[in-house]
Coordinates of C-alpha atoms in Angstrom, one line a residue:
X1 CA 0.0 0.0 0.0
X2 CA 1.2 3.5 -0.8
X3 CA 3.0 5.4 2.0
X4 CA 2.0 9.0 1.3
X5 CA 4.3 10.9 3.6
X6 CA 3.6 14.4 2.5
X7 CA 5.1 16.0 5.6
X8 CA 8.6 14.7 4.8
X9 CA 8.4 16.2 1.4
X10 CA 7.3 19.6 2.6
X11 CA 10.1 19.6 5.3
X12 CA 12.8 18.9 2.6
X13 CA 11.3 21.5 0.3
X14 CA 11.2 24.2 3.0
X15 CA 14.8 23.5 4.2
X16 CA 16.2 23.3 0.6
X17 CA 18.5 26.1 -0.5
X18 CA 16.9 28.8 -2.6
X19 CA 19.4 28.0 -5.3
X20 CA 18.5 24.3 -5.4
X21 CA 15.8 23.7 -8.0
X22 CA 12.9 21.3 -7.6
X23 CA 14.4 19.2 -10.5
X24 CA 17.5 18.8 -8.4
X25 CA 15.5 17.5 -5.5
X26 CA 13.9 15.0 -7.8
X27 CA 17.3 13.9 -9.2
X28 CA 18.5 13.4 -5.6
X29 CA 15.2 11.8 -4.4
X30 CA 17.1 9.2 -2.5
X31 CA 17.7 11.9 0.1
X32 CA 13.9 11.6 0.9
X33 CA 13.7 8.0 2.2
X34 CA 10.2 6.5 2.3
X35 CA 8.7 9.7 0.9
X36 CA 6.2 10.2 -1.9
X37 CA 5.7 13.3 -3.9
X38 CA 3.7 14.7 -6.8
X39 CA 5.5 15.2 -10.1
X40 CA 4.5 15.9 -13.6
X41 CA 6.4 14.8 -16.7
X42 CA 6.3 16.5 -20.1
X43 CA 7.5 15.5 -23.6
X44 CA 10.3 18.1 -23.4
X45 CA 11.5 16.8 -20.1
X46 CA 10.4 19.7 -17.9
X47 CA 9.2 18.9 -14.4
X48 CA 6.4 20.9 -12.7
X49 CA 6.7 22.1 -9.2
X50 CA 4.5 21.0 -6.3
X51 CA 1.8 23.4 -5.4
X52 CA 1.1 23.2 -1.7
X53 CA -0.2 25.4 1.1
X54 CA 1.6 26.5 4.2
X55 CA -0.2 28.6 6.8
X56 CA -2.9 29.4 4.3
X57 CA -0.5 30.6 1.5
X58 CA 1.2 28.8 -1.4
X59 CA 4.9 28.7 -0.9
X60 CA 5.8 27.1 -4.2
X61 CA 3.9 28.0 -7.3
X62 CA 3.2 25.3 -9.8
X63 CA 4.2 25.6 -13.5
X64 CA 1.6 25.0 -16.1
X65 CA 0.8 21.3 -15.6
X66 CA -1.1 18.7 -17.6
X67 CA -0.9 15.7 -15.3
X68 CA 0.0 15.0 -11.7
X69 CA 1.1 11.5 -10.8
X70 CA 2.2 10.0 -7.5
X71 CA 5.7 8.6 -7.9
X72 CA 7.4 6.2 -5.4
X73 CA 11.0 7.0 -4.4
X74 CA 12.1 3.5 -3.7
X75 CA 12.0 0.2 -5.7
X76 CA 12.3 -0.6 -9.3
X77 CA 9.6 1.7 -10.6
X78 CA 10.8 4.1 -13.3
X79 CA 10.0 7.8 -13.4
X80 CA 6.7 8.9 -14.9
X81 CA 6.5 8.5 -18.7
X82 CA 5.8 11.5 -20.9
X83 CA 2.1 12.3 -21.2
X84 CA 0.5 10.9 -24.4
X85 CA -2.2 12.8 -26.1
X86 CA -4.0 9.7 -27.2
X87 CA -6.8 8.9 -24.7
X88 CA -6.5 5.1 -25.2
X89 CA -2.7 5.3 -24.4
X90 CA -3.5 7.2 -21.2
X91 CA -6.0 4.6 -20.1
X92 CA -3.5 1.8 -20.8
X93 CA -0.8 3.7 -18.8
X94 CA -3.3 4.3 -16.0
X95 CA -4.0 0.6 -15.8
X96 CA -0.3 -0.3 -15.8
X97 CA 0.4 2.1 -12.9
X98 CA -2.6 0.9 -11.0
X99 CA -1.4 -2.7 -11.2
X100 CA 2.1 -1.6 -10.2
X101 CA 0.5 -0.3 -7.0
X102 CA 1.8 3.3 -7.2
X103 CA -1.5 5.0 -6.8
X104 CA -2.5 6.4 -3.4
X105 CA -5.6 4.8 -2.0
X106 CA -8.8 6.8 -1.6
X107 CA -8.4 6.4 2.2
X108 CA -4.9 8.0 2.1
X109 CA -6.2 10.9 0.0
X110 CA -9.2 11.4 2.3
X111 CA -6.9 11.4 5.4
X112 CA -4.5 14.0 4.1
X113 CA -7.3 16.2 2.8
X114 CA -8.6 16.4 6.4
X115 CA -5.3 16.2 8.3
X116 CA -3.9 19.5 7.1
X117 CA -0.4 18.3 7.1
X118 CA -0.6 16.5 10.5
X119 CA 0.3 12.9 11.1
X120 CA -2.7 12.4 13.4
X121 CA -6.2 13.9 13.6
X122 CA -8.8 14.1 16.4
X123 CA -11.9 12.0 15.6
X124 CA -14.1 15.1 16.1
X125 CA -12.3 16.9 13.3
X126 CA -13.4 14.1 10.9
X127 CA -16.9 14.2 12.2
X128 CA -17.1 18.0 11.8
X129 CA -15.8 17.8 8.3
X130 CA -18.3 15.0 7.5
X131 CA -21.3 17.1 8.8
X132 CA -20.2 20.0 6.7
X133 CA -21.0 17.9 3.6
X134 CA -24.6 17.4 4.8
X135 CA -24.2 13.7 5.9
X136 CA -25.1 12.6 9.4
X137 CA -23.2 10.2 11.6
X138 CA -26.4 8.3 12.0
X139 CA -26.8 7.7 8.2
X140 CA -27.5 4.0 7.6
X141 CA -25.0 4.0 4.8
X142 CA -22.2 5.0 7.2
X143 CA -23.0 2.5 9.9
X144 CA -19.9 0.4 9.4
X145 CA -17.7 3.4 9.5
X146 CA -19.2 4.9 12.6
X147 CA -19.2 1.5 14.4
X148 CA -15.6 0.9 13.5
X149 CA -14.7 4.4 14.7
X150 CA -16.2 3.8 18.1
X151 CA -14.3 0.5 18.4
X152 CA -11.1 2.0 17.2
X153 CA -11.1 4.9 19.5
X154 CA -11.5 2.6 22.5
X155 CA -8.3 0.9 21.5
X156 CA -6.3 4.1 21.4
X157 CA -4.4 5.4 24.4
X158 CA -6.2 8.8 24.5
X159 CA -9.5 7.8 22.9
X160 CA -9.4 10.8 20.6
X161 CA -6.6 10.7 18.0
X162 CA -6.4 8.7 14.8
X163 CA -3.3 8.1 12.7
X164 CA -3.5 7.3 9.0
X165 CA -3.7 3.6 9.5
X166 CA -6.4 3.7 12.1
X167 CA -8.3 6.3 10.0
X168 CA -8.1 3.9 7.0
X169 CA -9.4 1.1 9.1
X170 CA -12.5 3.2 10.0
X171 CA -13.4 4.6 6.6
X172 CA -12.5 1.8 4.2
X173 CA -16.0 0.2 4.3
X174 CA -17.7 3.4 3.2
X175 CA -14.9 5.1 1.3
X176 CA -16.7 5.6 -2.0
X177 CA -19.6 7.5 -0.4
X178 CA -17.2 9.5 1.8
X179 CA -15.0 10.4 -1.2
X180 CA -18.0 11.6 -3.1
X181 CA -19.1 13.7 -0.2
X182 CA -15.7 15.4 0.4
X183 CA -15.2 15.9 -3.4
X184 CA -18.5 17.9 -3.4
X185 CA -20.1 15.5 -5.8
X186 CA -23.5 15.6 -4.1
X187 CA -26.5 17.3 -5.6
X188 CA -25.9 20.3 -3.3
X189 CA -22.1 20.7 -3.4
X190 CA -21.8 23.7 -1.1
X191 CA -24.2 22.5 1.5
X192 CA -23.4 24.8 4.4
X193 CA -24.2 28.1 2.6
X194 CA -27.4 26.5 1.3
X195 CA -28.4 25.4 4.9
X196 CA -27.7 29.0 6.1
X197 CA -30.2 30.3 3.5
X198 CA -32.8 27.7 4.7
X199 CA -32.3 29.0 8.3
X200 CA -32.9 32.6 7.1
X201 CA -36.1 31.6 5.3
X202 CA -37.2 29.7 8.4
X203 CA -36.7 32.8 10.7
X204 CA -38.6 35.0 8.3
X205 CA -41.6 32.7 8.3
X206 CA -41.4 32.2 12.1
X207 CA -42.4 35.8 12.6
X208 CA -45.8 35.3 11.0
X209 CA -48.7 35.2 13.5
X210 CA -51.8 34.7 11.3
X211 CA -53.9 31.6 10.9
X212 CA -55.8 29.3 13.3
X213 CA -55.2 25.8 14.5
X214 CA -57.8 23.3 13.2
X215 CA -60.3 22.7 16.0
X216 CA -62.7 20.2 14.4
X217 CA -60.3 17.3 15.4
X218 CA -59.8 17.7 19.2
X219 CA -56.3 16.1 19.2
X220 CA -55.0 18.5 16.6
X221 CA -56.5 21.5 18.4
X222 CA -54.2 20.8 21.3
X223 CA -51.0 21.7 19.4
X224 CA -49.4 25.1 20.2
X225 CA -49.6 27.7 17.4
X226 CA -45.9 28.5 18.0
X227 CA -44.6 25.2 16.8
X228 CA -42.7 25.6 13.5
X229 CA -40.2 23.2 11.8
X230 CA -38.5 22.6 8.5
X231 CA -36.6 19.5 7.5
X232 CA -35.0 18.6 4.2
X233 CA -33.3 15.6 2.8
X234 CA -31.6 15.6 -0.6
X235 CA -31.5 12.8 -3.1
X236 CA -27.9 12.1 -1.9
X237 CA -29.0 11.9 1.7
X238 CA -27.8 15.3 2.8
X239 CA -29.9 16.5 5.8
X240 CA -30.7 19.8 7.4
X241 CA -33.3 20.5 10.1
X242 CA -34.4 23.7 11.9
X243 CA -37.0 24.2 14.6
X244 CA -39.3 21.7 16.3
X245 CA -38.4 18.9 13.9
X246 CA -38.6 16.0 16.4
X247 CA -42.2 16.7 17.6
X248 CA -44.5 14.0 16.3
X249 CA -47.6 15.0 14.4
X250 CA -50.2 13.3 12.2
X251 CA -49.9 13.2 8.5
X252 CA -53.6 13.8 7.9
X253 CA -54.0 14.6 4.2
X254 CA -50.3 14.4 3.6
X255 CA -50.8 10.7 3.5
X256 CA -53.0 10.9 0.4
X257 CA -50.2 11.0 -2.2
X258 CA -48.3 8.3 -0.4
X259 CA -51.1 5.8 -0.4
X260 CA -51.9 6.7 -4.0
X261 CA -48.3 6.0 -4.9
X262 CA -48.5 2.6 -3.2
X263 CA -51.8 1.8 -5.0
X264 CA -50.2 2.6 -8.4
X265 CA -47.1 0.7 -7.5
X266 CA -49.2 -2.4 -6.7
X267 CA -51.8 -2.2 -9.5
X268 CA -50.6 0.2 -12.1
X269 CA -52.0 3.5 -13.3
X270 CA -54.6 2.1 -15.6
X271 CA -56.3 0.0 -12.9
X272 CA -56.3 2.8 -10.3
X273 CA -57.8 5.3 -12.6
X274 CA -60.7 3.1 -13.4
X275 CA -62.0 4.2 -10.1
X276 CA -60.5 7.7 -9.6
X277 CA -60.1 10.7 -11.9
X278 CA -57.1 13.0 -12.5
X279 CA -58.6 16.5 -12.6
X280 CA -58.7 19.2 -10.0
X281 CA -62.3 19.5 -8.6
X282 CA -62.4 23.2 -8.2
X283 CA -64.4 22.5 -4.9
X284 CA -63.6 22.1 -1.3
X285 CA -61.7 18.9 -0.4
X286 CA -64.6 17.4 1.6
X287 CA -67.5 18.0 -0.9
X288 CA -70.0 15.3 -1.8
X289 CA -69.4 15.7 -5.5
X290 CA -68.2 13.4 -8.3
X291 CA -67.2 14.0 -11.9
X292 CA -69.3 13.4 -14.9
X293 CA -68.3 9.7 -14.9
X294 CA -69.4 9.3 -11.3
X295 CA -65.8 9.0 -10.1
X296 CA -64.0 11.1 -7.5
X297 CA -62.1 13.9 -9.2
X298 CA -58.7 12.9 -8.0
X299 CA -57.0 11.0 -5.1
X300 CA -56.0 14.2 -3.3
X301 CA -59.6 15.1 -2.2
X302 CA -61.4 13.0 0.5
X303 CA -63.7 11.1 -1.9
X304 CA -60.7 10.0 -4.0
X305 CA -58.6 9.2 -1.0
X306 CA -61.4 7.0 0.4
X307 CA -61.7 5.1 -2.9
X308 CA -57.9 4.8 -3.1
X309 CA -57.8 3.3 0.4
X310 CA -60.2 0.5 -0.9
X311 CA -57.7 -0.5 -3.6
X312 CA -54.9 -1.5 -1.3
X313 CA -54.5 -5.2 -0.4
X314 CA -58.1 -6.0 -1.5
X315 CA -59.5 -9.1 0.3
X316 CA -57.2 -8.7 3.3
X317 CA -58.4 -7.6 6.8
X318 CA -57.8 -4.1 8.1
X319 CA -55.1 -5.3 10.5
X320 CA -53.1 -6.8 7.6
X321 CA -53.7 -3.7 5.4
X322 CA -52.6 -1.4 8.1
X323 CA -49.4 -3.3 8.7
X324 CA -48.7 -3.4 5.0
X325 CA -49.1 0.3 4.6
X326 CA -47.1 1.1 7.8
X327 CA -44.2 -1.0 6.5
X328 CA -44.3 0.8 3.2
X329 CA -44.2 4.2 4.8
X330 CA -41.3 3.2 7.1
X331 CA -39.3 2.1 4.0
X332 CA -40.1 5.5 2.4
X333 CA -38.9 7.2 5.6
X334 CA -35.6 5.2 5.7
X335 CA -36.8 3.4 8.8
X336 CA -37.0 6.7 10.7
X337 CA -39.9 7.5 13.0
X338 CA -43.4 6.5 11.8
X339 CA -45.9 6.0 14.5
X340 CA -49.7 6.0 15.2
X341 CA -51.9 8.2 17.3
X342 CA -54.8 6.2 18.5
X343 CA -56.3 9.2 20.2
X344 CA -56.4 11.1 16.9
X345 CA -57.9 8.0 15.2
X346 CA -60.7 7.9 17.8
X347 CA -61.3 11.7 17.4
X348 CA -61.4 11.3 13.6
X349 CA -63.9 8.5 13.7
X350 CA -66.1 10.3 16.3
X351 CA -66.1 13.6 14.3
X352 CA -66.2 12.0 10.8
X353 CA -69.8 12.5 9.9
X354 CA -68.9 14.3 6.6
X355 CA -66.6 11.4 5.6
X356 CA -69.2 8.8 6.5
X357 CA -71.6 10.8 4.2
X358 CA -69.0 10.7 1.4
X359 CA -68.6 7.0 2.0
X360 CA -72.2 6.2 1.6
X361 CA -72.5 8.4 -1.4
X362 CA -69.6 6.6 -3.0
X363 CA -71.2 3.3 -2.2
X364 CA -74.5 4.4 -3.8
X365 CA -72.7 5.4 -7.0
X366 CA -70.8 2.1 -7.0
X367 CA -67.4 3.7 -6.9
X368 CA -65.7 0.9 -4.9
X369 CA -64.4 -2.4 -6.3
X370 CA -66.9 -5.2 -6.0
X371 CA -67.2 -6.7 -2.5
X372 CA -65.8 -3.7 -0.7
X373 CA -66.8 -3.2 3.0
X374 CA -67.3 0.6 3.0
X375 CA -67.3 1.0 6.8
X376 CA -64.0 -1.0 7.1
X377 CA -62.5 1.2 4.4
X378 CA -63.5 4.3 6.3
X379 CA -61.9 2.9 9.5
X380 CA -58.6 2.3 7.6
X381 CA -58.9 5.8 6.0
X382 CA -59.1 7.4 9.5
X383 CA -56.2 5.2 10.7
X384 CA -54.0 6.3 7.9
X385 CA -54.8 10.0 8.6
X386 CA -53.7 9.3 12.2
X387 CA -50.2 8.0 11.3
X388 CA -47.5 10.1 13.0
X389 CA -44.3 11.3 11.6
X390 CA -41.7 14.0 12.5
X391 CA -40.5 16.6 10.2
X392 CA -37.3 14.7 9.8
X393 CA -38.8 11.4 8.9
X394 CA -41.4 13.0 6.6
X395 CA -38.6 14.8 4.7
X396 CA -37.1 11.4 3.8
X397 CA -40.5 10.3 2.5
X398 CA -40.6 13.4 0.3
X399 CA -37.0 12.7 -0.8
X400 CA -37.9 9.2 -1.8
X401 CA -40.4 10.8 -4.2
X402 CA -37.8 13.3 -5.4
X403 CA -35.4 10.4 -6.0
X404 CA -37.7 8.4 -8.3
X405 CA -38.8 5.9 -5.7
X406 CA -35.4 5.1 -4.2
X407 CA -35.0 6.0 -0.5
X408 CA -31.8 8.2 -0.4
X409 CA -30.5 7.0 3.0
X410 CA -31.0 3.3 2.5
X411 CA -30.7 3.0 -1.3
X412 CA -33.7 0.7 -1.4
X413 CA -36.2 0.8 -4.3
X414 CA -39.5 1.5 -2.6
X415 CA -41.8 2.7 -5.4
X416 CA -41.8 2.3 -9.2
X417 CA -41.0 5.2 -11.5
X418 CA -44.5 5.1 -12.8
X419 CA -46.0 5.5 -9.3
X420 CA -43.7 8.4 -8.5
X421 CA -44.3 10.2 -11.8
X422 CA -48.1 9.9 -11.4
X423 CA -48.0 11.0 -7.8
X424 CA -45.9 14.1 -8.4
X425 CA -48.2 15.0 -11.4
X426 CA -51.3 15.0 -9.2
X427 CA -49.6 16.7 -6.3
X428 CA -48.6 19.5 -8.6
X429 CA -52.2 20.0 -9.9
X430 CA -54.3 19.0 -6.9
X431 CA -52.2 18.9 -3.8
X432 CA -52.9 22.2 -2.1
X433 CA -56.7 22.2 -1.7
X434 CA -58.3 25.2 -3.3
X435 CA -54.9 26.9 -3.4
X436 CA -53.5 24.3 -5.9
X437 CA -53.6 26.5 -8.9
X438 CA -52.0 29.5 -7.1
X439 CA -49.3 27.2 -5.6
X440 CA -48.5 25.6 -9.0
X441 CA -48.3 29.1 -10.5
X442 CA -46.1 30.8 -7.9
X443 CA -44.1 27.9 -6.4
X444 CA -44.2 25.4 -9.4
X445 CA -43.4 22.3 -7.3
X446 CA -45.4 19.2 -6.3
X447 CA -46.7 19.5 -2.8
X448 CA -49.4 18.2 -0.4
X449 CA -50.8 19.9 2.6
X450 CA -52.7 18.6 5.6
X451 CA -54.9 20.1 8.3
X452 CA -52.4 19.2 11.0
X453 CA -50.2 22.0 9.5
X454 CA -47.8 19.9 7.3
X455 CA -46.7 20.6 3.8
X456 CA -44.9 17.8 2.0
X457 CA -42.8 19.5 -0.8
X458 CA -40.8 17.8 -3.5
X459 CA -38.1 19.3 -5.6
X460 CA -37.7 16.5 -8.2
X461 CA -34.2 15.1 -8.6
X462 CA -33.0 17.4 -5.8
X463 CA -34.7 17.0 -2.4
X464 CA -37.7 16.5 -0.3
X465 CA -38.9 19.0 2.3
X466 CA -41.4 18.9 5.1
X467 CA -42.7 22.1 6.7
X468 CA -44.9 21.9 9.7
X469 CA -46.7 24.7 11.6
X470 CA -50.3 24.1 13.0
X471 CA -51.9 27.5 12.2
X472 CA -53.9 27.3 9.0
X473 CA -55.2 29.9 6.5
X474 CA -58.8 30.0 5.4
X475 CA -58.1 27.3 2.7
X476 CA -56.6 24.9 5.2
X477 CA -52.9 25.3 4.4
X478 CA -50.1 26.2 6.9
X479 CA -49.5 29.9 7.0
X480 CA -45.8 29.6 7.7
X481 CA -45.4 26.7 5.4
X482 CA -46.9 28.6 2.4
X483 CA -44.6 31.6 3.2
X484 CA -41.5 29.3 3.4
X485 CA -42.3 27.6 0.1
X486 CA -42.9 30.9 -1.7
X487 CA -39.7 32.4 -0.3
X488 CA -37.7 29.2 -1.2
X489 CA -38.6 29.5 -4.9
X490 CA -38.1 33.3 -4.9
X491 CA -34.5 32.7 -3.8
X492 CA -33.6 29.4 -5.6
X493 CA -34.4 28.4 -9.1
X494 CA -36.5 25.4 -8.0
X495 CA -39.7 26.4 -9.8
X496 CA -40.4 23.9 -12.6
X497 CA -39.9 26.6 -15.2
X498 CA -37.1 28.6 -13.7
X499 CA -34.5 27.0 -16.0
X500 CA -35.9 28.2 -19.2
X501 CA -33.4 30.0 -21.4
X502 CA -33.0 33.7 -21.0
X503 CA -35.0 33.6 -17.8
X504 CA -34.1 35.8 -14.8
X505 CA -31.3 34.1 -12.9
X506 CA -31.7 32.9 -9.3
X507 CA -29.4 31.1 -7.0
X508 CA -28.8 27.5 -8.1
X509 CA -27.5 25.4 -5.1
X510 CA -26.9 22.5 -7.5
X511 CA -23.9 24.4 -9.0
X512 CA -20.7 24.6 -7.1
X513 CA -20.0 28.2 -6.6
X514 CA -22.8 29.0 -9.0
X515 CA -20.6 28.3 -12.0
X516 CA -21.3 25.0 -13.6
X517 CA -23.9 22.3 -13.0
X518 CA -22.6 19.1 -11.4
X519 CA -23.6 16.5 -14.0
X520 CA -20.3 14.5 -14.1
X521 CA -20.7 12.3 -11.1
X522 CA -19.0 9.3 -12.7
X523 CA -19.3 5.7 -11.6
X524 CA -19.5 5.1 -7.9
X525 CA -16.7 2.5 -7.6
X526 CA -13.3 2.5 -5.9
X527 CA -11.0 2.2 -8.9
X528 CA -12.8 4.8 -11.0
X529 CA -12.6 7.4 -8.2
X530 CA -9.0 6.5 -7.5
X531 CA -8.0 7.0 -11.1
X532 CA -10.0 10.2 -11.4
X533 CA -8.3 11.7 -8.3
X534 CA -4.8 10.8 -9.2
X535 CA -4.4 10.5 -13.0
X536 CA -6.3 13.5 -14.2
X537 CA -5.4 17.2 -14.3
X538 CA -6.2 17.7 -10.6
X539 CA -4.6 18.8 -7.4
X540 CA -5.7 19.5 -3.8
X541 CA -6.8 23.1 -3.0
X542 CA -8.2 24.6 0.1
X543 CA -11.9 25.1 0.6
X544 CA -13.5 27.6 3.0
X545 CA -13.1 26.6 6.7
X546 CA -16.1 25.1 8.4
X547 CA -17.2 25.2 12.0
X548 CA -19.5 23.0 14.1
X549 CA -21.0 23.4 17.6
X550 CA -19.2 20.2 18.7
X551 CA -15.8 21.4 17.6
X552 CA -14.5 24.9 18.4
X553 CA -11.4 24.4 16.2
X554 CA -11.5 25.2 12.4
X555 CA -11.8 22.2 10.2
X556 CA -10.1 22.4 6.8
X557 CA -11.6 20.5 3.9
X558 CA -10.0 20.1 0.5
X559 CA -11.5 19.4 -2.9
X560 CA -10.0 18.5 -6.3
X561 CA -9.9 21.2 -8.9
X562 CA -8.7 21.3 -12.5
X563 CA -5.3 23.0 -13.0
X564 CA -5.3 25.3 -16.0
X565 CA -2.5 26.9 -17.9
X566 CA -0.8 29.7 -16.1
X567 CA -1.5 28.6 -12.5

């Protein structure tokens, strides 16, 4: 395995005589035992200098370079060959060098990007740098890394410091994900500035005082009007939360798109829409009214949601149906909190005269599949409305929709692409009660609101967001939630039509530094990343320092940048 001893190289360079050239150091490289250094070879024999950073300033400027390689100072390996222009020759050379074992491992590169020239790092420095990327230590994808970190720290003398070998032992099981995170290859590359913007929008909406908490369901009426929370989860599993994000609340109507997605996943679009329409009703969500075909207008109003409930696990008892749906929702939430409020369920059933009236009307019009027990369907409908989530777990559900049916934090396929597409289409046109048209016009994103104060918002291919604040406007939508969603799209180009050519530019958090869109993610495998990090025109450069509450020291993170002529 490569011994990347950068500190010995820097020491020799600093102590070298000003008259001694970098080429002389390379010709006398036996004076650097066990050291490894970056060099670049050219057809005319020139050697580039090593660009590095000391106390925040470069002390050796690099010449115009085309390729940086990692060259071993001992053994029978010859100096780097001249760079070939032909791409196939470059690939063959890369394979040859990889087999020769001269490439630094991803673990080495990650360690030195965090260590800032030190031989050992405190564990909290790694954790702080990790959180700056948007990943959590509790992310299921990092379980092996975090478990090994705990075990490894117990075996150290001080329980804090990690050298390169211990660090590699901890991160090797999750190195590809970690490398992608530290290279800013996630959908939101500069995550901390983005999170700061979210906090600002949260504070702005928090100052609003209008709206009333729904009182026709006694359990919902008990919530404080001051509760306000926003959570987001990107399609790469980056997380940010602010406010009362761990307080459980019932999904209410926010469950409607989720159970519709499950119904389409199980039966397909054509079967489901034999019983339910696709058009906005133009009426209140609880009206006793059907379309001209005697079907509910869409699955986002009560009549359509009741019929949709009857399509799931037909022939099974309510207990089996409930367990089936709960398991599905837990998968969508990445196995985070999904509970049930029996008190809310009892309140729903006791105060559900309007929904019973809708149920009997649907039964009269033969809207249910043959053999459906309407009262049992209503019981299950009330139970699903009473399922509890937190803002954090619901944001993962929304992110699963944003991610085409794959849960971002588990990688599990939960819903079919067809189910997600149809769900987002109906959320966009029908998801916000009588405000759906206005919301589609001003915000331009799929969303679903509920009378408990939640708004499930999806930014396709980017993230899912859950806003929750109990005070509602006259149309039944969260006052603070509507304000937050409107401000979000005013600041960022998340509106469905913000990316039209010649349109007014907004901030695009999907672009690193606002310059270019991050489409070149590349294959997520070890060798491809290793080759990309070492054998392309790249070098390590410093990124803005980051700070975290758990760590008062400054954490330095590095990223790989292209080296252009004249650097």
